Amino acid sequence: MTAQQHKGETCVLAYSGGLDTSVAVAWLRETHGFEVVTCTGDLGSVRDLDAIQKKAIASGARKAIVQDARDIFVRFFVWPALQAGALYEERYPLATALGRPLLAKLLVDVARDENARFVAHGCTGKGNDQVRFDLAVGALAPDLKVIAPMRGGMNMTRDEEIEYARERGIPVEATTKSPYSVDENLWGRSVEAGVLEDPWGVPPRDVFQWTVDPDEAPAQPREIVIAFREGLPISLDGDELGGVDLVERLNKLGGKYGVGRIDQIENRLVGIKSREIYEAPAAVILHTAHRALEDMVLSKETLRLKAKLAQEYADLVYNGLWFTAHHQDLAAYVRSTQRFVSGEIRLRLHRGAATIAGRRSPHSLYSTALATYGKGDQFDHRASEGFITVFGLPLRTQARTQALWGEGSEAMLDVPKKALEAPKTKKKTT
Ligand code: ARG
């Protein structure tokens, strides 16, 4: 783009208050001639909204909008993902990935209020977050144009950014710069880069800020009880809590017991594997508890299908496809499965682990009378005979006609034909 090509036009920038986006404010103004409006959504990591607003203005923004979006984040993004059992590649609870579509939505809303035709974000060209922003904006407002200075154009090293900021009187934190790239919100903390790029290297202590080293956690376990209503957690140890409070409390409590550390090599959408460290105590505890309750109240078939869809759901969230029809359709199924997911889960937090200690539910499909090996057994043992006769019918038919496992058959896997006369293997003599 040529210099000052957008003179006088408004661009709304997703603003974190960090160095990159602060420099981007000045850069968008000076290089393109934009009037910059910043948009900051607090999803649980912004400590001081006033300070961020001041910093945006000091960086050259015409207007700085800040919003506490924590409640919306939990209700409309975190809870549905919890109900879906969405864990990317079986582990990552998707904190960052869930936050992006909401930040994009806030950005689009502000762009509409300001009659802007341009929005911008500070994502690099190598990660998932650029995809999530771009796709979300594309789905919500296809007429808006997205500018990503960090993906091209701005091209500054960290030292150059500091220099650029100093020259313009943009406050640069005196605090020692973090050796990592960190993103955090209520649902978790994502840490990458620096020494973590060596996948064999043990993460140093300074990576962790929410959780204690499990070795240094209290020796005594702590028991907690979480109650769910229709798939949503509503209380902790009997205290009814709103979503934000509940998640905050569990992050603190879990962190104290070293729960919620995840070290993962994951597949980014752009085709590279990356090593991430996550801290997500509340997410780990709540997913564990929710899953345990589902095990008790959902049928085997629903559990099976839901587990498959959980993977699909996690992928779509990770890949930035939040605002799609596919998501709406999956969410409708998930919501329907949650109508009996009410009850209580008892967990034990101890030195890095959150383990299920007990569960109960008015909709439980677990029946002691059917399960017991003791007195009061109501299961009809004799009926099993007929059941197995029918269940095994195709297998016996096949055995009679195809001799799959008999003498001389081909498909013997590695089992010796006569297991009892198997050739003796030589033992190593020491
Ligand atoms: N890999 C995670 C994701 O794609 C987290 C990325 C967050 N960014 C960071 N600077 N650590 O959702």
GROMACS .gro file of C-alpha atoms and ligand atoms in nm:
model
  442
    1MET     CA    1   0.000   0.000   0.000
    2THR     CA    2   0.119   0.349  -0.070
    3ALA     CA    3   0.186   0.591   0.209
    4GLN     CA    4  -0.114   0.760   0.370
    5GLN     CA    5  -0.339   0.584   0.122
    6HIS     CA    6  -0.620   0.568   0.377
    7LYS     CA    7  -0.594   0.921   0.506
    8GLY     CA    8  -0.885   1.003   0.731
    9GLU     CA    9  -1.039   0.654   0.716
   10THR     CA   10  -1.112   0.468   1.038
   11CYS     CA   11  -0.949   0.138   1.123
   12VAL     CA   12  -1.053  -0.052   1.434
   13LEU     CA   13  -0.764  -0.241   1.588
   14ALA     CA   14  -0.794  -0.535   1.828
   15TYR     CA   15  -0.574  -0.401   2.104
   16SER     CA   16  -0.410  -0.597   2.385
   17GLY     CA   17  -0.206  -0.315   2.531
   18GLY     CA   18   0.118  -0.496   2.456
   19LEU     CA   19   0.413  -0.367   2.261
   20ASP     CA   20   0.312  -0.511   1.921
   21THR     CA   21  -0.036  -0.363   1.911
   22SER     CA   22   0.077  -0.032   2.063
   23VAL     CA   23   0.334   0.009   1.788
   24ALA     CA   24   0.067  -0.098   1.537
   25VAL     CA   25  -0.153   0.195   1.644
   26ALA     CA   26   0.119   0.443   1.552
   27TRP     CA   27   0.221   0.250   1.244
   28LEU     CA   28  -0.133   0.232   1.100
   29ARG     CA   29  -0.165   0.606   1.152
   30GLU     CA   30   0.170   0.710   1.014
   31THR     CA   31   0.204   0.463   0.731
   32HIS     CA   32  -0.152   0.442   0.608
   33GLY     CA   33  -0.303   0.760   0.740
   34PHE     CA   34  -0.571   0.575   0.937
   35GLU     CA   35  -0.761   0.717   1.228
   36VAL     CA   36  -0.721   0.431   1.472
   37VAL     CA   37  -0.990   0.320   1.714
   38THR     CA   38  -0.874   0.046   1.950
   39CYS     CA   39  -1.096  -0.230   2.080
   40THR     CA   40  -1.001  -0.426   2.389
   41GLY     CA   41  -1.208  -0.709   2.531
   42ASP     CA   42  -1.132  -0.832   2.878
   43LEU     CA   43  -1.173  -1.210   2.878
   44GLY     CA   44  -1.013  -1.241   3.217
   45SER     CA   45  -0.656  -1.133   3.161
   46VAL     CA   46  -0.681  -0.756   3.156
   47ARG     CA   47  -0.601  -0.628   3.498
   48ASP     CA   48  -0.649  -0.258   3.442
   49LEU     CA   49  -0.888  -0.147   3.169
   50ASP     CA   50  -0.825   0.222   3.244
   51ALA     CA   51  -0.452   0.184   3.197
   52ILE     CA   52  -0.502   0.008   2.864
   53GLN     CA   53  -0.729   0.286   2.746
   54LYS     CA   54  -0.470   0.548   2.841
   55LYS     CA   55  -0.195   0.356   2.670
   56ALA     CA   56  -0.395   0.326   2.348
   57ILE     CA   57  -0.449   0.700   2.340
   58ALA     CA   58  -0.082   0.759   2.422
   59SER     CA   59   0.004   0.538   2.126
   60GLY     CA   60  -0.197   0.762   1.900
   61ALA     CA   61  -0.546   0.613   1.895
   62ARG     CA   62  -0.834   0.854   1.827
   63LYS     CA   63  -1.055   0.654   2.056
   64ALA     CA   64  -1.004   0.356   2.283
   65ILE     CA   65  -1.287   0.121   2.364
   66VAL     CA   66  -1.255  -0.132   2.644
   67GLN     CA   67  -1.513  -0.385   2.746
   68ASP     CA   68  -1.545  -0.641   3.019
   69ALA     CA   69  -1.653  -0.945   2.818
   70ARG     CA   70  -1.580  -1.210   3.079
   71ASP     CA   71  -1.939  -1.309   3.140
   72ILE     CA   72  -2.019  -1.337   2.770
   73PHE     CA   73  -1.700  -1.532   2.718
   74VAL     CA   74  -1.793  -1.790   2.978
   75ARG     CA   75  -2.162  -1.817   2.888
   76PHE     CA   76  -2.143  -1.824   2.511
   77PHE     CA   77  -1.799  -1.965   2.436
   78VAL     CA   78  -1.655  -2.157   2.730
   79TRP     CA   79  -1.969  -2.336   2.848
   80PRO     CA   80  -2.071  -2.469   2.506
   81ALA     CA   81  -1.716  -2.598   2.456
   82LEU     CA   82  -1.726  -2.764   2.797
   83GLN     CA   83  -2.058  -2.930   2.716
   84ALA     CA   84  -1.916  -3.049   2.387
   85GLY     CA   85  -1.613  -3.197   2.563
   86ALA     CA   86  -1.394  -2.997   2.326
   87LEU     CA   87  -1.026  -3.075   2.384
   88TYR     CA   88  -0.797  -3.023   2.086
   89GLU     CA   89  -0.597  -3.334   2.013
   90GLU     CA   90  -0.736  -3.480   2.333
   91ARG     CA   91  -0.579  -3.229   2.569
   92TYR     CA   92  -0.581  -2.855   2.493
   93PRO     CA   93  -0.900  -2.698   2.637
   94LEU     CA   94  -0.884  -2.427   2.368
   95ALA     CA   95  -0.862  -2.115   2.584
   96THR     CA   96  -0.698  -1.898   2.319
   97ALA     CA   97  -0.899  -2.050   2.036
   98LEU     CA   98  -1.229  -1.979   2.213
   99GLY     CA   99  -1.135  -1.621   2.291
  100ARG     CA  100  -1.059  -1.516   1.934
  101PRO     CA  101  -1.408  -1.535   1.784
  102LEU     CA  102  -1.541  -1.323   2.069
  103LEU     CA  103  -1.265  -1.064   2.028
  104ALA     CA  104  -1.342  -1.063   1.654
  105LYS     CA  105  -1.711  -1.012   1.727
  106LEU     CA  106  -1.633  -0.715   1.954
  107LEU     CA  107  -1.411  -0.577   1.680
  108VAL     CA  108  -1.685  -0.603   1.418
  109ASP     CA  109  -1.940  -0.444   1.651
  110VAL     CA  110  -1.711  -0.146   1.709
  111ALA     CA  111  -1.637  -0.120   1.336
  112ARG     CA  112  -2.013  -0.094   1.274
  113ASP     CA  113  -2.055   0.171   1.544
  114GLU     CA  114  -1.769   0.371   1.397
  115ASN     CA  115  -1.872   0.321   1.034
  116ALA     CA  116  -1.529   0.178   0.968
  117ARG     CA  117  -1.444  -0.025   0.661
  118PHE     CA  118  -1.119  -0.160   0.806
  119VAL     CA  119  -1.031  -0.372   1.104
  120ALA     CA  120  -0.684  -0.482   1.215
  121HIS     CA  121  -0.522  -0.730   1.448
  122GLY     CA  122  -0.170  -0.797   1.571
  123CYS     CA  123  -0.138  -1.165   1.482
  124THR     CA  124   0.167  -1.296   1.302
  125GLY     CA  125   0.155  -1.488   0.977
  126LYS     CA  126   0.255  -1.816   1.133
  127GLY     CA  127  -0.004  -1.898   1.392
  128ASN     CA  128  -0.365  -2.002   1.427
  129ASP     CA  129  -0.487  -1.674   1.567
  130GLN     CA  130  -0.467  -1.485   1.237
  131VAL     CA  131  -0.688  -1.753   1.083
  132ARG     CA  132  -0.941  -1.724   1.363
  133PHE     CA  133  -0.962  -1.346   1.339
  134ASP     CA  134  -0.978  -1.335   0.962
  135LEU     CA  135  -1.239  -1.610   0.933
  136ALA     CA  136  -1.456  -1.469   1.211
  137VAL     CA  137  -1.455  -1.122   1.058
  138GLY     CA  138  -1.523  -1.277   0.718
  139ALA     CA  139  -1.825  -1.462   0.856
  140LEU     CA  140  -1.969  -1.171   1.052
  141ALA     CA  141  -1.889  -0.886   0.815
  142PRO     CA  142  -1.759  -0.999   0.477
  143ASP     CA  143  -1.750  -0.639   0.358
  144LEU     CA  144  -1.483  -0.539   0.610
  145LYS     CA  145  -1.120  -0.550   0.513
  146VAL     CA  146  -0.873  -0.702   0.756
  147ILE     CA  147  -0.527  -0.557   0.797
  148ALA     CA  148  -0.257  -0.751   0.982
  149PRO     CA  149   0.053  -0.531   1.018
  150MET     CA  150   0.253  -0.808   1.187
  151ARG     CA  151   0.190  -1.038   0.895
  152GLY     CA  152   0.346  -0.799   0.655
  153GLY     CA  153   0.429  -0.435   0.634
  154MET     CA  154   0.538  -0.353   0.986
  155ASN     CA  155   0.830  -0.595   0.981
  156MET     CA  156   1.004  -0.483   1.299
  157THR     CA  157   1.213  -0.685   1.539
  158ARG     CA  158   1.135  -0.651   1.904
  159ASP     CA  159   1.422  -0.408   1.956
  160GLU     CA  160   1.307  -0.200   1.661
  161GLU     CA  161   0.958  -0.189   1.806
  162ILE     CA  162   1.095  -0.067   2.139
  163GLU     CA  163   1.295   0.200   1.960
  164TYR     CA  164   0.993   0.300   1.748
  165ALA     CA  165   0.777   0.327   2.060
  166ARG     CA  166   1.035   0.528   2.257
  167GLU     CA  167   1.072   0.779   1.975
  168ARG     CA  168   0.700   0.842   1.985
  169GLY     CA  169   0.658   0.852   2.360
  170ILE     CA  170   0.459   0.530   2.368
  171PRO     CA  171   0.506   0.382   2.714
  172VAL     CA  172   0.722   0.071   2.702
  173GLU     CA  173   0.702  -0.136   3.018
  174ALA     CA  174   1.021  -0.117   3.220
  175THR     CA  175   0.953  -0.470   3.339
  176THR     CA  176   1.187  -0.732   3.203
  177LYS     CA  177   1.039  -0.872   2.889
  178SER     CA  178   0.895  -1.220   2.904
  179PRO     CA  179   1.112  -1.476   2.728
  180TYR     CA  180   0.790  -1.641   2.605
  181SER     CA  181   0.488  -1.564   2.396
  182VAL     CA  182   0.189  -1.575   2.628
  183ASP     CA  183  -0.184  -1.550   2.578
  184GLU     CA  184  -0.427  -1.580   2.864
  185ASN     CA  185  -0.793  -1.562   2.949
  186LEU     CA  186  -1.025  -1.715   3.207
  187TRP     CA  187  -1.015  -2.057   3.045
  188GLY     CA  188  -0.639  -2.089   3.045
  189ARG     CA  189  -0.292  -1.961   2.982
  190SER     CA  190  -0.099  -2.051   2.663
  191VAL     CA  191   0.279  -2.024   2.658
  192GLU     CA  192   0.512  -2.086   2.367
  193ALA     CA  193   0.846  -1.988   2.211
  194GLY     CA  194   1.182  -1.921   2.373
  195VAL     CA  195   1.346  -2.225   2.527
  196LEU     CA  196   1.016  -2.414   2.494
  197GLU     CA  197   1.095  -2.456   2.125
  198ASP     CA  198   1.326  -2.742   2.220
  199PRO     CA  199   1.069  -3.021   2.262
  200TRP     CA  200   1.310  -3.228   2.474
  201GLY     CA  201   1.372  -2.943   2.715
  202VAL     CA  202   1.193  -2.948   3.049
  203PRO     CA  203   0.987  -2.628   3.089
  204PRO     CA  204   1.165  -2.394   3.330
  205ARG     CA  205   0.989  -2.276   3.644
  206ASP     CA  206   0.920  -1.927   3.510
  207VAL     CA  207   0.686  -2.067   3.244
  208PHE     CA  208   0.421  -2.131   3.507
  209GLN     CA  209   0.224  -1.859   3.678
  210TRP     CA  210  -0.107  -2.012   3.766
  211THR     CA  211   0.003  -2.347   3.902
  212VAL     CA  212   0.256  -2.462   4.158
  213ASP     CA  213   0.496  -2.741   4.084
  214PRO     CA  214   0.300  -3.058   4.176
  215ASP     CA  215   0.599  -3.167   4.386
  216GLU     CA  216   0.554  -2.858   4.599
  217ALA     CA  217   0.176  -2.879   4.624
  218PRO     CA  218   0.019  -2.964   4.961
  219ALA     CA  219   0.076  -3.322   5.074
  220GLN     CA  220  -0.286  -3.348   5.185
  221PRO     CA  221  -0.541  -3.386   4.905
  222ARG     CA  222  -0.836  -3.153   4.886
  223GLU     CA  223  -1.181  -3.284   4.809
  224ILE     CA  224  -1.429  -3.067   4.621
  225VAL     CA  225  -1.786  -3.115   4.501
  226ILE     CA  226  -1.911  -2.958   4.178
  227ALA     CA  227  -2.281  -2.957   4.094
  228PHE     CA  228  -2.405  -2.944   3.735
  229ARG     CA  229  -2.743  -2.851   3.594
  230GLU     CA  230  -2.810  -2.954   3.235
  231GLY     CA  231  -2.442  -2.978   3.162
  232LEU     CA  232  -2.336  -2.653   3.324
  233PRO     CA  233  -2.149  -2.622   3.652
  234ILE     CA  234  -2.352  -2.422   3.902
  235SER     CA  235  -2.185  -2.463   4.238
  236LEU     CA  236  -1.863  -2.544   4.417
  237ASP     CA  237  -1.885  -2.713   4.756
  238GLY     CA  238  -2.246  -2.605   4.779
  239ASP     CA  239  -2.182  -2.236   4.700
  240GLU     CA  240  -2.386  -2.133   4.398
  241LEU     CA  241  -2.160  -1.925   4.177
  242GLY     CA  242  -2.186  -1.744   3.847
  243GLY     CA  243  -1.970  -1.876   3.568
  244VAL     CA  244  -1.691  -1.620   3.594
  245ASP     CA  245  -1.658  -1.664   3.971
  246LEU     CA  246  -1.669  -2.040   3.948
  247VAL     CA  247  -1.395  -2.053   3.686
  248GLU     CA  248  -1.180  -1.804   3.878
  249ARG     CA  249  -1.221  -2.000   4.201
  250LEU     CA  250  -1.130  -2.327   4.034
  251ASN     CA  251  -0.826  -2.173   3.866
  252LYS     CA  252  -0.698  -2.060   4.206
  253LEU     CA  253  -0.780  -2.378   4.388
  254GLY     CA  254  -0.656  -2.609   4.114
  255GLY     CA  255  -0.341  -2.402   4.074
  256LYS     CA  256  -0.264  -2.439   4.441
  257TYR     CA  257  -0.269  -2.817   4.398
  258GLY     CA  258  -0.063  -2.811   4.080
  259VAL     CA  259  -0.359  -2.918   3.865
  260GLY     CA  260  -0.393  -2.814   3.500
  261ARG     CA  261  -0.044  -2.820   3.351
  262ILE     CA  262  -0.036  -2.947   2.995
  263ASP     CA  263   0.274  -2.993   2.779
  264GLN     CA  264   0.169  -3.063   2.424
  265ILE     CA  265   0.302  -3.091   2.073
  266GLU     CA  266   0.010  -2.982   1.862
  267ASN     CA  267  -0.072  -2.955   1.495
  268ARG     CA  268  -0.132  -2.599   1.388
  269LEU     CA  269  -0.369  -2.529   1.103
  270VAL     CA  270  -0.087  -2.377   0.898
  271GLY     CA  271   0.083  -2.715   0.888
  272ILE     CA  272   0.351  -2.694   1.153
  273LYS     CA  273   0.381  -2.875   1.482
  274SER     CA  274   0.437  -2.652   1.779
  275ARG     CA  275   0.517  -2.710   2.141
  276GLU     CA  276   0.280  -2.542   2.382
  277ILE     CA  277   0.259  -2.528   2.755
  278TYR     CA  278  -0.086  -2.467   2.896
  279GLU     CA  279  -0.207  -2.388   3.243
  280ALA     CA  280  -0.576  -2.450   3.272
  281PRO     CA  281  -0.678  -2.568   3.619
  282ALA     CA  282  -1.048  -2.484   3.595
  283ALA     CA  283  -1.079  -2.627   3.246
  284VAL     CA  284  -0.911  -2.954   3.340
  285ILE     CA  285  -1.120  -2.992   3.656
  286LEU     CA  286  -1.447  -2.906   3.484
  287HIS     CA  287  -1.387  -3.125   3.178
  288THR     CA  288  -1.295  -3.416   3.406
  289ALA     CA  289  -1.605  -3.366   3.619
  290HIS     CA  290  -1.843  -3.306   3.329
  291ARG     CA  291  -1.722  -3.616   3.151
  292ALA     CA  292  -1.767  -3.826   3.466
  293LEU     CA  293  -2.124  -3.708   3.501
  294GLU     CA  294  -2.197  -3.783   3.136
  295ASP     CA  295  -2.061  -4.135   3.183
  296MET     CA  296  -2.333  -4.185   3.442
  297VAL     CA  297  -2.633  -4.033   3.267
  298LEU     CA  298  -2.582  -4.075   2.892
  299SER     CA  299  -2.646  -4.395   2.702
  300LYS     CA  300  -2.357  -4.588   2.556
  301GLU     CA  301  -2.458  -4.481   2.204
  302THR     CA  302  -2.477  -4.113   2.291
  303LEU     CA  303  -2.140  -4.131   2.465
  304ARG     CA  304  -1.984  -4.293   2.160
  305LEU     CA  305  -2.121  -4.045   1.910
  306LYS     CA  306  -2.057  -3.751   2.137
  307ALA     CA  307  -1.691  -3.846   2.175
  308LYS     CA  308  -1.651  -3.843   1.797
  309LEU     CA  309  -1.828  -3.512   1.766
  310ALA     CA  310  -1.616  -3.370   2.048
  311GLN     CA  311  -1.314  -3.413   1.826
  312GLU     CA  312  -1.491  -3.250   1.534
  313TYR     CA  313  -1.603  -2.967   1.761
  314ALA     CA  314  -1.253  -2.911   1.897
  315ASP     CA  315  -1.112  -2.903   1.545
  316LEU     CA  316  -1.362  -2.648   1.427
  317VAL     CA  317  -1.295  -2.423   1.724
  318TYR     CA  318  -0.920  -2.459   1.681
  319ASN     CA  319  -0.942  -2.392   1.309
  320GLY     CA  320  -1.137  -2.071   1.352
  321LEU     CA  321  -1.471  -2.199   1.220
  322TRP     CA  322  -1.679  -2.070   1.513
  323PHE     CA  323  -1.920  -1.866   1.305
  324THR     CA  324  -2.035  -2.141   1.070
  325ALA     CA  325  -2.349  -2.344   1.008
  326HIS     CA  326  -2.149  -2.658   1.087
  327HIS     CA  327  -2.092  -2.524   1.436
  328GLN     CA  328  -2.458  -2.436   1.483
  329ASP     CA  329  -2.558  -2.789   1.382
  330LEU     CA  330  -2.307  -2.958   1.611
  331ALA     CA  331  -2.402  -2.728   1.897
  332ALA     CA  332  -2.768  -2.822   1.856
  333TYR     CA  333  -2.682  -3.187   1.902
  334VAL     CA  334  -2.460  -3.117   2.200
  335ARG     CA  335  -2.726  -2.902   2.367
  336SER     CA  336  -2.982  -3.176   2.327
  337THR     CA  337  -2.751  -3.430   2.493
  338GLN     CA  338  -2.720  -3.214   2.802
  339ARG     CA  339  -3.079  -3.231   2.927
  340PHE     CA  340  -3.005  -3.509   3.175
  341VAL     CA  341  -2.652  -3.399   3.267
  342SER     CA  342  -2.742  -3.283   3.617
  343GLY     CA  343  -2.590  -3.406   3.939
  344GLU     CA  344  -2.283  -3.384   4.155
  345ILE     CA  345  -1.924  -3.487   4.110
  346ARG     CA  346  -1.679  -3.534   4.393
  347LEU     CA  347  -1.315  -3.480   4.299
  348ARG     CA  348  -0.982  -3.505   4.471
  349LEU     CA  349  -0.715  -3.250   4.395
  350HIS     CA  350  -0.373  -3.378   4.478
  351ARG     CA  351  -0.026  -3.295   4.352
  352GLY     CA  352  -0.109  -3.219   3.993
  353ALA     CA  353  -0.402  -3.455   3.955
  354ALA     CA  354  -0.777  -3.404   3.962
  355THR     CA  355  -0.934  -3.745   4.006
  356ILE     CA  356  -1.294  -3.848   4.033
  357ALA     CA  357  -1.384  -3.972   4.379
  358GLY     CA  358  -1.761  -4.009   4.343
  359ARG     CA  359  -2.070  -3.908   4.149
  360ARG     CA  360  -2.448  -3.894   4.188
  361SER     CA  361  -2.737  -3.783   3.975
  362PRO     CA  362  -3.117  -3.801   3.978
  363HIS     CA  363  -3.094  -3.914   3.612
  364SER     CA  364  -2.833  -4.180   3.670
  365LEU     CA  365  -2.848  -4.483   3.442
  366TYR     CA  366  -2.626  -4.667   3.684
  367SER     CA  367  -2.829  -4.920   3.881
  368THR     CA  368  -2.678  -5.085   4.184
  369ALA     CA  369  -2.947  -5.354   4.166
  370LEU     CA  370  -2.823  -5.446   3.819
  371ALA     CA  371  -2.452  -5.400   3.883
  372THR     CA  372  -2.414  -5.564   4.220
  373TYR     CA  373  -2.232  -5.889   4.282
  374GLY     CA  374  -2.375  -5.885   4.630
  375LYS     CA  375  -2.725  -5.917   4.776
  376GLY     CA  376  -3.021  -5.773   4.591
  377ASP     CA  377  -2.898  -5.864   4.245
  378GLN     CA  378  -3.182  -5.815   3.997
  379PHE     CA  379  -2.994  -5.900   3.683
  380ASP     CA  380  -3.138  -6.207   3.508
  381HIS     CA  381  -2.828  -6.426   3.472
  382ARG     CA  382  -3.011  -6.699   3.280
  383ALA     CA  383  -3.131  -6.453   3.018
  384SER     CA  384  -2.768  -6.401   2.923
  385GLU     CA  385  -2.755  -6.745   2.769
  386GLY     CA  386  -3.015  -6.665   2.506
  387PHE     CA  387  -2.861  -6.324   2.451
  388ILE     CA  388  -2.520  -6.472   2.381
  389THR     CA  389  -2.669  -6.740   2.153
  390VAL     CA  390  -2.815  -6.471   1.931
  391PHE     CA  391  -2.523  -6.231   1.964
  392GLY     CA  392  -2.280  -6.508   1.867
  393LEU     CA  393  -2.486  -6.643   1.577
  394PRO     CA  394  -2.287  -6.480   1.295
  395LEU     CA  395  -1.958  -6.575   1.454
  396ARG     CA  396  -2.057  -6.944   1.479
  397THR     CA  397  -2.185  -6.940   1.124
  398GLN     CA  398  -1.854  -6.803   1.006
  399ALA     CA  399  -1.659  -7.060   1.208
  400ARG     CA  400  -1.852  -7.342   1.039
  401THR     CA  401  -1.804  -7.216   0.687
  402GLN     CA  402  -1.474  -7.028   0.683
  403ALA     CA  403  -1.257  -7.195   0.948
  404LEU     CA  404  -1.090  -6.866   1.038
  405TRP     CA  405  -0.907  -6.998   1.341
  406GLY     CA  406  -0.863  -7.367   1.267
  407GLU     CA  407  -0.563  -7.578   1.176
  408GLY     CA  408  -0.402  -7.457   0.854
  409SER     CA  409  -0.592  -7.132   0.836
  410GLU     CA  410  -0.411  -6.825   0.714
  411ALA     CA  411  -0.542  -6.558   0.944
  412MET     CA  412  -0.372  -6.669   1.264
  413LEU     CA  413  -0.220  -6.336   1.360
  414ASP     CA  414   0.085  -6.433   1.560
  415VAL     CA  415  -0.070  -6.699   1.776
  416PRO     CA  416   0.110  -7.031   1.724
  417LYS     CA  417  -0.125  -7.289   1.572
  418LYS     CA  418  -0.101  -7.502   1.882
  419ALA     CA  419  -0.047  -7.257   2.158
  420LEU     CA  420   0.057  -7.522   2.409
  421GLU     CA  421   0.325  -7.669   2.187
  422ALA     CA  422   0.473  -7.337   2.102
  423PRO     CA  423   0.845  -7.362   2.028
  424LYS     CA  424   1.045  -7.269   2.335
  425THR     CA  425   1.216  -6.935   2.306
  426LYS     CA  426   1.574  -6.919   2.411
  427LYS     CA  427   1.623  -6.752   2.744
  428LYS     CA  428   1.906  -6.514   2.782
  429THR     CA  429   2.156  -6.663   3.021
  430THR     CA  430   2.323  -6.419   3.246
  431ARG     N1  431  -0.145  -2.285   2.025
  431ARG     C1  432  -0.257  -2.225   2.091
  431ARG     C2  433  -0.367  -2.199   1.993
  431ARG     O1  434  -0.342  -2.197   1.876
  431ARG     C3  435  -0.219  -2.104   2.169
  431ARG     C4  436  -0.160  -1.992   2.093
  431ARG     C5  437  -0.162  -1.872   2.179
  431ARG     N2  438  -0.062  -1.777   2.158
  431ARG     C6  439   0.051  -1.766   2.230
  431ARG     N3  440   0.117  -1.656   2.218
  431ARG     N4  441   0.093  -1.859   2.309
  431ARG     O2  442  -0.479  -2.179   2.031
   0.00000   0.00000   0.00000
